[in-house]
Amino acid sequence: MEIKQLITFKHAAENLNFTQTAKLLNFAQSSVTAQIKALEDEIGKPLFERLGKRLILTEAGHQFKRYAEKMINLSEEAITAANGEEELTGTLTIGAQESQCTYRLPPILKEFKAAFPKVKLVFKPANSDEMARKHLMEGLLDVAFIMDERKPEGSLIVEQLIKEELKLVITPSQPKSAFSIDDLKHETLLLTEAGCSYRNMFEESLNSFGIYPLDKIEFASIEAIKQCVIAGLGVALLPEMVVKKDIKEGRLKELPWKSSSSPLYTQIAWHKDKWMTPPLNEFISLTRKMFLSDI
């Protein structure tokens, strides 16, 4: 199989439209069809099927897409390495939580872009630490930030960057001057998505106290949770970096909270077999330096 065929397949798998793929690649539609057919003949299974007017990937197509992307990336990296370009190009795909993107990564990205202005950075949400690990294993991410307990990692290389403090917060206008854990039975919990490490820790800790709140609201955005706490909609457990300034300036009130769970760490992870390109090495190095300066 040829790289040209893999690139055609990748675009067709993303667009699910051979006509649009042909226009994008400046091919005749018959050329796109022929390239896909050649791949299917070589693989021995159909990669696409038609359901009425809809074109969809088969299960084999979904599986092959992961490997096609790896082979395309590897080909681009090999050409770059062979040419010895001073200004490297390519794409770095990073998994990160919203809180990391907002409060920690901007200075890292600024310095990285100064060193590698032609490298494209793509951020994918990593609210679930297990999903981030899965995507690293499948090669869908080059590197990921994970906020979790220390765990044995197998095929992943994981470095602890910083221990995270969590704060239980409520609006300052709540009427009670004293607030106990037991009071959480009657409060609305504002929670991150299922799979988030500190949501799991929060709910497990509450359950250990015999508290099973029924009133819960789930959000995809940490910033949305914070604004809803400020508006008086409920309580939330959030990383200190998200709420520190708001507590100091009186927009949020910190409640007493101590978890019995293991501490959480922000960690950076990548696959042990990942080809460590100069941009990826530099990104990891900058991350270590920036987090060390925050300790």
CSV table of C-alpha atoms in Angstrom, one decimal:
chain,number,residue,atom,x,y,z
A,1,MET,CA,0.0,0.0,0.0
A,2,GLU,CA,1.1,3.5,-0.8
A,3,ILE,CA,1.2,6.6,1.5
A,4,LYS,CA,-1.0,8.4,-1.1
A,5,GLN,CA,-3.6,5.7,-0.7
A,6,LEU,CA,-3.5,6.1,3.1
A,7,ILE,CA,-3.9,9.8,2.9
A,8,THR,CA,-6.9,9.4,0.6
A,9,PHE,CA,-8.4,6.9,2.9
A,10,LYS,CA,-7.8,9.1,6.0
A,11,HIS,CA,-9.6,12.1,4.4
A,12,ALA,CA,-12.4,9.8,3.1
A,13,ALA,CA,-12.8,8.3,6.6
A,14,GLU,CA,-13.1,11.8,8.1
A,15,ASN,CA,-15.4,13.3,5.4
A,16,LEU,CA,-17.4,10.1,4.6
A,17,ASN,CA,-17.9,11.6,1.1
A,18,PHE,CA,-15.8,10.5,-1.8
A,19,THR,CA,-16.7,13.6,-3.9
A,20,GLN,CA,-15.6,16.0,-1.2
A,21,THR,CA,-12.4,14.0,-0.7
A,22,ALA,CA,-11.6,14.2,-4.4
A,23,LYS,CA,-12.1,18.0,-4.4
A,24,LEU,CA,-10.0,18.4,-1.2
A,25,LEU,CA,-7.1,16.3,-2.7
A,26,ASN,CA,-7.5,17.6,-6.3
A,27,PHE,CA,-8.2,14.1,-7.6
A,28,ALA,CA,-10.9,12.8,-9.9
A,29,GLN,CA,-13.6,11.0,-7.9
A,30,SER,CA,-12.8,7.8,-9.9
A,31,SER,CA,-9.2,8.0,-8.5
A,32,VAL,CA,-10.5,8.2,-4.9
A,33,THR,CA,-12.7,5.2,-5.6
A,34,ALA,CA,-9.8,3.2,-7.2
A,35,GLN,CA,-7.4,3.9,-4.3
A,36,ILE,CA,-10.0,2.8,-1.7
A,37,LYS,CA,-10.7,-0.3,-3.8
A,38,ALA,CA,-7.0,-1.1,-4.0
A,39,LEU,CA,-6.7,-0.8,-0.2
A,40,GLU,CA,-9.7,-3.0,0.4
A,41,ASP,CA,-8.4,-5.7,-2.0
A,42,GLU,CA,-5.0,-5.7,-0.2
A,43,ILE,CA,-6.6,-5.8,3.3
A,44,GLY,CA,-9.3,-8.3,2.2
A,45,LYS,CA,-12.2,-6.5,3.8
A,46,PRO,CA,-14.4,-3.6,2.9
A,47,LEU,CA,-13.5,-0.3,4.7
A,48,PHE,CA,-16.7,1.5,3.8
A,49,GLU,CA,-20.3,0.5,3.2
A,50,ARG,CA,-23.3,2.4,2.0
A,51,LEU,CA,-26.6,2.6,4.0
A,52,GLY,CA,-29.0,4.3,1.6
A,53,LYS,CA,-27.3,7.6,0.7
A,54,ARG,CA,-25.0,7.5,3.7
A,55,LEU,CA,-21.4,6.3,3.5
A,56,ILE,CA,-20.1,4.8,6.8
A,57,LEU,CA,-16.9,3.1,8.0
A,58,THR,CA,-17.1,-0.6,8.6
A,59,GLU,CA,-15.5,-2.0,11.8
A,60,ALA,CA,-12.5,-2.9,9.7
A,61,GLY,CA,-12.4,0.7,8.5
A,62,HIS,CA,-12.4,2.1,12.1
A,63,GLN,CA,-9.6,-0.3,13.0
A,64,PHE,CA,-7.5,0.5,9.9
A,65,LYS,CA,-8.0,4.3,10.3
A,66,ARG,CA,-5.9,4.3,13.5
A,67,TYR,CA,-3.0,2.5,11.8
A,68,ALA,CA,-3.3,4.7,8.6
A,69,GLU,CA,-2.9,7.8,10.8
A,70,LYS,CA,0.2,6.3,12.5
A,71,MET,CA,1.8,5.4,9.2
A,72,ILE,CA,1.1,8.8,7.7
A,73,ASN,CA,2.6,10.5,10.8
A,74,LEU,CA,5.6,8.2,10.7
A,75,SER,CA,6.2,8.9,7.1
A,76,GLU,CA,6.1,12.7,7.7
A,77,GLU,CA,8.4,12.4,10.7
A,78,ALA,CA,10.9,10.2,8.7
A,79,ILE,CA,11.0,12.8,5.8
A,80,THR,CA,11.5,15.6,8.3
A,81,ALA,CA,14.3,13.7,10.1
A,82,ALA,CA,16.0,12.7,6.9
A,83,ASN,CA,16.0,16.3,5.6
A,84,GLY,CA,17.4,17.6,8.9
A,85,GLU,CA,15.2,20.7,8.8
A,86,GLU,CA,16.0,23.3,11.3
A,87,GLU,CA,12.4,24.5,11.5
A,88,LEU,CA,10.5,21.3,12.0
A,89,THR,CA,6.9,20.9,11.0
A,90,GLY,CA,4.2,18.5,11.9
A,91,THR,CA,1.5,18.1,14.5
A,92,LEU,CA,1.6,17.5,18.2
A,93,THR,CA,-1.7,16.2,19.6
A,94,ILE,CA,-2.1,16.8,23.3
A,95,GLY,CA,-4.8,15.6,25.7
A,96,ALA,CA,-5.5,18.0,28.6
A,97,GLN,CA,-8.2,19.0,31.0
A,98,GLU,CA,-9.8,22.4,30.6
A,99,SER,CA,-8.2,23.5,33.9
A,100,GLN,CA,-4.7,22.7,32.6
A,101,CYS,CA,-5.3,24.5,29.3
A,102,THR,CA,-6.6,27.6,31.1
A,103,TYR,CA,-4.3,27.9,34.1
A,104,ARG,CA,-1.1,26.0,33.4
A,105,LEU,CA,-0.4,25.5,29.7
A,106,PRO,CA,-0.3,29.1,28.2
A,107,PRO,CA,3.3,29.9,29.2
A,108,ILE,CA,4.4,26.5,28.1
A,109,LEU,CA,2.7,26.9,24.7
A,110,LYS,CA,4.1,30.4,24.3
A,111,GLU,CA,7.7,29.2,24.7
A,112,PHE,CA,7.1,26.1,22.6
A,113,LYS,CA,5.7,28.1,19.7
A,114,ALA,CA,8.7,30.4,19.8
A,115,ALA,CA,11.0,27.4,19.4
A,116,PHE,CA,8.8,25.5,16.9
A,117,PRO,CA,6.6,28.0,15.0
A,118,LYS,CA,5.7,25.6,12.2
A,119,VAL,CA,4.5,22.8,14.5
A,120,LYS,CA,0.7,22.6,14.7
A,121,LEU,CA,-0.7,22.0,18.2
A,122,VAL,CA,-4.0,20.2,18.5
A,123,PHE,CA,-5.7,19.9,22.0
A,124,LYS,CA,-8.2,17.2,22.7
A,125,PRO,CA,-10.3,17.2,25.9
A,126,ALA,CA,-9.1,14.7,28.5
A,127,ASN,CA,-11.7,15.0,31.3
A,128,SER,CA,-11.6,11.2,31.8
A,129,ASP,CA,-8.1,10.0,32.8
A,130,GLU,CA,-9.0,6.5,31.7
A,131,MET,CA,-9.9,7.8,28.3
A,132,ALA,CA,-6.7,9.8,28.1
A,133,ARG,CA,-4.7,6.6,28.8
A,134,LYS,CA,-6.8,4.7,26.2
A,135,HIS,CA,-6.1,7.3,23.5
A,136,LEU,CA,-2.3,7.2,24.3
A,137,MET,CA,-2.3,3.5,24.0
A,138,GLU,CA,-4.1,3.7,20.6
A,139,GLY,CA,-1.8,6.4,19.3
A,140,LEU,CA,-4.5,9.1,19.1
A,141,LEU,CA,-2.5,11.4,21.4
A,142,ASP,CA,1.2,12.1,21.4
A,143,VAL,CA,1.2,13.2,25.0
A,144,ALA,CA,-1.4,13.8,27.7
A,145,PHE,CA,-1.9,15.5,31.1
A,146,ILE,CA,-3.6,13.3,33.6
A,147,MET,CA,-4.8,14.3,37.1
A,148,ASP,CA,-5.0,11.1,39.1
A,149,GLU,CA,-3.5,9.0,41.8
A,150,ARG,CA,-0.1,7.3,41.3
A,151,LYS,CA,-0.7,4.1,39.4
A,152,PRO,CA,1.4,1.4,37.7
A,153,GLU,CA,1.3,2.2,34.1
A,154,GLY,CA,2.6,-0.7,32.0
A,155,SER,CA,3.1,0.6,28.4
A,156,LEU,CA,2.9,4.3,29.4
A,157,ILE,CA,5.6,6.5,30.7
A,158,VAL,CA,4.1,8.7,33.4
A,159,GLU,CA,5.9,11.5,35.3
A,160,GLN,CA,4.4,13.2,38.4
A,161,LEU,CA,4.6,17.0,37.9
A,162,ILE,CA,2.8,18.5,40.9
A,163,LYS,CA,0.6,17.4,43.8
A,164,GLU,CA,-2.9,19.0,43.4
A,165,GLU,CA,-4.8,20.5,46.2
A,166,LEU,CA,-8.6,20.4,46.0
A,167,LYS,CA,-11.0,22.9,47.4
A,168,LEU,CA,-14.7,22.5,48.4
A,169,VAL,CA,-16.4,25.8,47.6
A,170,ILE,CA,-19.8,27.4,47.9
A,171,THR,CA,-21.1,30.9,47.4
A,172,PRO,CA,-20.2,33.4,50.2
A,173,SER,CA,-23.9,34.4,50.4
A,174,GLN,CA,-25.0,31.0,51.8
A,175,PRO,CA,-26.7,31.7,55.1
A,176,LYS,CA,-25.0,29.2,57.5
A,177,SER,CA,-22.0,30.6,59.3
A,178,ALA,CA,-20.8,27.0,60.2
A,179,PHE,CA,-21.0,24.2,57.6
A,180,SER,CA,-20.4,20.5,58.3
A,181,ILE,CA,-19.9,17.5,56.0
A,182,ASP,CA,-23.4,16.4,57.0
A,183,ASP,CA,-24.9,19.5,55.5
A,184,LEU,CA,-23.9,18.2,52.0
A,185,LYS,CA,-26.8,15.8,52.2
A,186,HIS,CA,-29.1,18.8,51.4
A,187,GLU,CA,-26.9,20.6,48.9
A,188,THR,CA,-26.8,20.4,45.1
A,189,LEU,CA,-23.5,18.9,43.9
A,190,LEU,CA,-22.0,20.5,40.8
A,191,LEU,CA,-19.9,17.8,39.2
A,192,THR,CA,-17.5,17.3,36.4
A,193,GLU,CA,-18.2,14.5,33.9
A,194,ALA,CA,-18.2,10.8,34.9
A,195,GLY,CA,-14.6,9.4,34.8
A,196,CYS,CA,-13.0,12.5,36.2
A,197,SER,CA,-10.6,11.5,39.0
A,198,TYR,CA,-11.6,14.1,41.5
A,199,ARG,CA,-15.3,13.6,40.9
A,200,ASN,CA,-14.8,9.9,41.7
A,201,MET,CA,-12.8,10.8,44.8
A,202,PHE,CA,-15.4,13.3,45.9
A,203,GLU,CA,-18.3,10.9,45.6
A,204,GLU,CA,-16.4,8.0,47.2
A,205,SER,CA,-15.4,10.2,50.2
A,206,LEU,CA,-19.0,11.4,50.7
A,207,ASN,CA,-20.2,7.8,50.5
A,208,SER,CA,-17.6,6.8,53.2
A,209,PHE,CA,-19.4,9.3,55.5
A,210,GLY,CA,-22.8,7.8,54.6
A,211,ILE,CA,-23.7,10.7,52.4
A,212,TYR,CA,-25.5,10.0,49.1
A,213,PRO,CA,-26.8,13.3,47.7
A,214,LEU,CA,-29.5,12.9,45.1
A,215,ASP,CA,-29.4,16.4,43.8
A,216,LYS,CA,-26.6,16.5,41.2
A,217,ILE,CA,-25.8,18.6,38.1
A,218,GLU,CA,-23.1,17.4,35.7
A,219,PHE,CA,-21.1,19.8,33.5
A,220,ALA,CA,-18.5,19.4,30.8
A,221,SER,CA,-16.8,22.7,31.7
A,222,ILE,CA,-15.0,23.4,35.0
A,223,GLU,CA,-15.4,27.1,34.4
A,224,ALA,CA,-19.2,26.6,34.1
A,225,ILE,CA,-19.2,24.8,37.4
A,226,LYS,CA,-17.3,27.6,39.1
A,227,GLN,CA,-19.6,30.3,37.8
A,228,CYS,CA,-22.7,28.3,38.9
A,229,VAL,CA,-21.2,28.0,42.4
A,230,ILE,CA,-20.6,31.7,42.5
A,231,ALA,CA,-24.3,32.1,41.4
A,232,GLY,CA,-25.4,30.0,44.4
A,233,LEU,CA,-26.5,26.9,42.6
A,234,GLY,CA,-24.6,24.4,44.7
A,235,VAL,CA,-21.3,23.2,46.0
A,236,ALA,CA,-18.3,21.8,44.1
A,237,LEU,CA,-14.9,20.2,44.7
A,238,LEU,CA,-12.4,21.8,42.3
A,239,PRO,CA,-8.6,22.1,41.8
A,240,GLU,CA,-7.1,24.9,43.8
A,241,MET,CA,-5.7,26.5,40.7
A,242,VAL,CA,-9.2,27.0,39.4
A,243,VAL,CA,-10.6,28.7,42.5
A,244,LYS,CA,-7.7,30.2,44.4
A,245,LYS,CA,-8.1,33.7,43.1
A,246,ASP,CA,-11.9,33.7,43.6
A,247,ILE,CA,-11.6,32.6,47.2
A,248,LYS,CA,-9.0,35.3,47.9
A,249,GLU,CA,-11.2,38.0,46.3
A,250,GLY,CA,-14.3,36.8,48.1
A,251,ARG,CA,-16.3,35.4,45.1
A,252,LEU,CA,-16.2,31.9,46.6
A,253,LYS,CA,-16.1,30.6,50.1
A,254,GLU,CA,-14.0,27.6,51.0
A,255,LEU,CA,-15.6,24.9,53.2
A,256,PRO,CA,-13.6,22.5,55.4
A,257,TRP,CA,-12.8,19.3,53.5
A,258,LYS,CA,-10.4,16.5,54.0
A,259,SER,CA,-10.4,13.4,51.8
A,260,SER,CA,-9.5,10.0,52.9
A,261,SER,CA,-8.4,9.0,49.4
A,262,SER,CA,-4.9,9.0,48.0
A,263,PRO,CA,-3.5,12.4,46.9
A,264,LEU,CA,-3.9,13.4,43.2
A,265,TYR,CA,-1.1,14.5,41.0
A,266,THR,CA,-1.0,16.2,37.7
A,267,GLN,CA,1.1,13.9,35.5
A,268,ILE,CA,2.4,14.0,32.0
A,269,ALA,CA,2.2,10.7,30.0
A,270,TRP,CA,3.2,9.2,26.7
A,271,HIS,CA,3.6,5.8,25.2
A,272,LYS,CA,6.9,4.1,25.9
A,273,ASP,CA,7.2,3.2,22.2
A,274,LYS,CA,6.5,6.7,21.0
A,275,TRP,CA,9.0,8.1,18.6
A,276,MET,CA,10.4,11.1,20.5
A,277,THR,CA,10.7,13.8,17.9
A,278,PRO,CA,12.5,17.1,18.8
A,279,PRO,CA,9.2,19.0,19.2
A,280,LEU,CA,7.8,16.3,21.5
A,281,ASN,CA,11.0,16.2,23.5
A,282,GLU,CA,11.0,20.0,23.8
A,283,PHE,CA,7.3,20.1,24.9
A,284,ILE,CA,8.0,17.6,27.7
A,285,SER,CA,11.1,19.4,28.7
A,286,LEU,CA,9.3,22.8,28.8
A,287,THR,CA,6.5,21.2,30.8
A,288,ARG,CA,8.9,19.9,33.4
A,289,LYS,CA,10.6,23.3,33.7
A,290,MET,CA,7.4,25.3,34.0
A,291,PHE,CA,5.8,23.0,36.6
A,292,LEU,CA,9.0,22.9,38.6
A,293,SER,CA,9.0,26.7,38.7
A,294,ASP,CA,5.4,26.6,40.2
A,295,ILE,CA,6.3,24.4,43.1
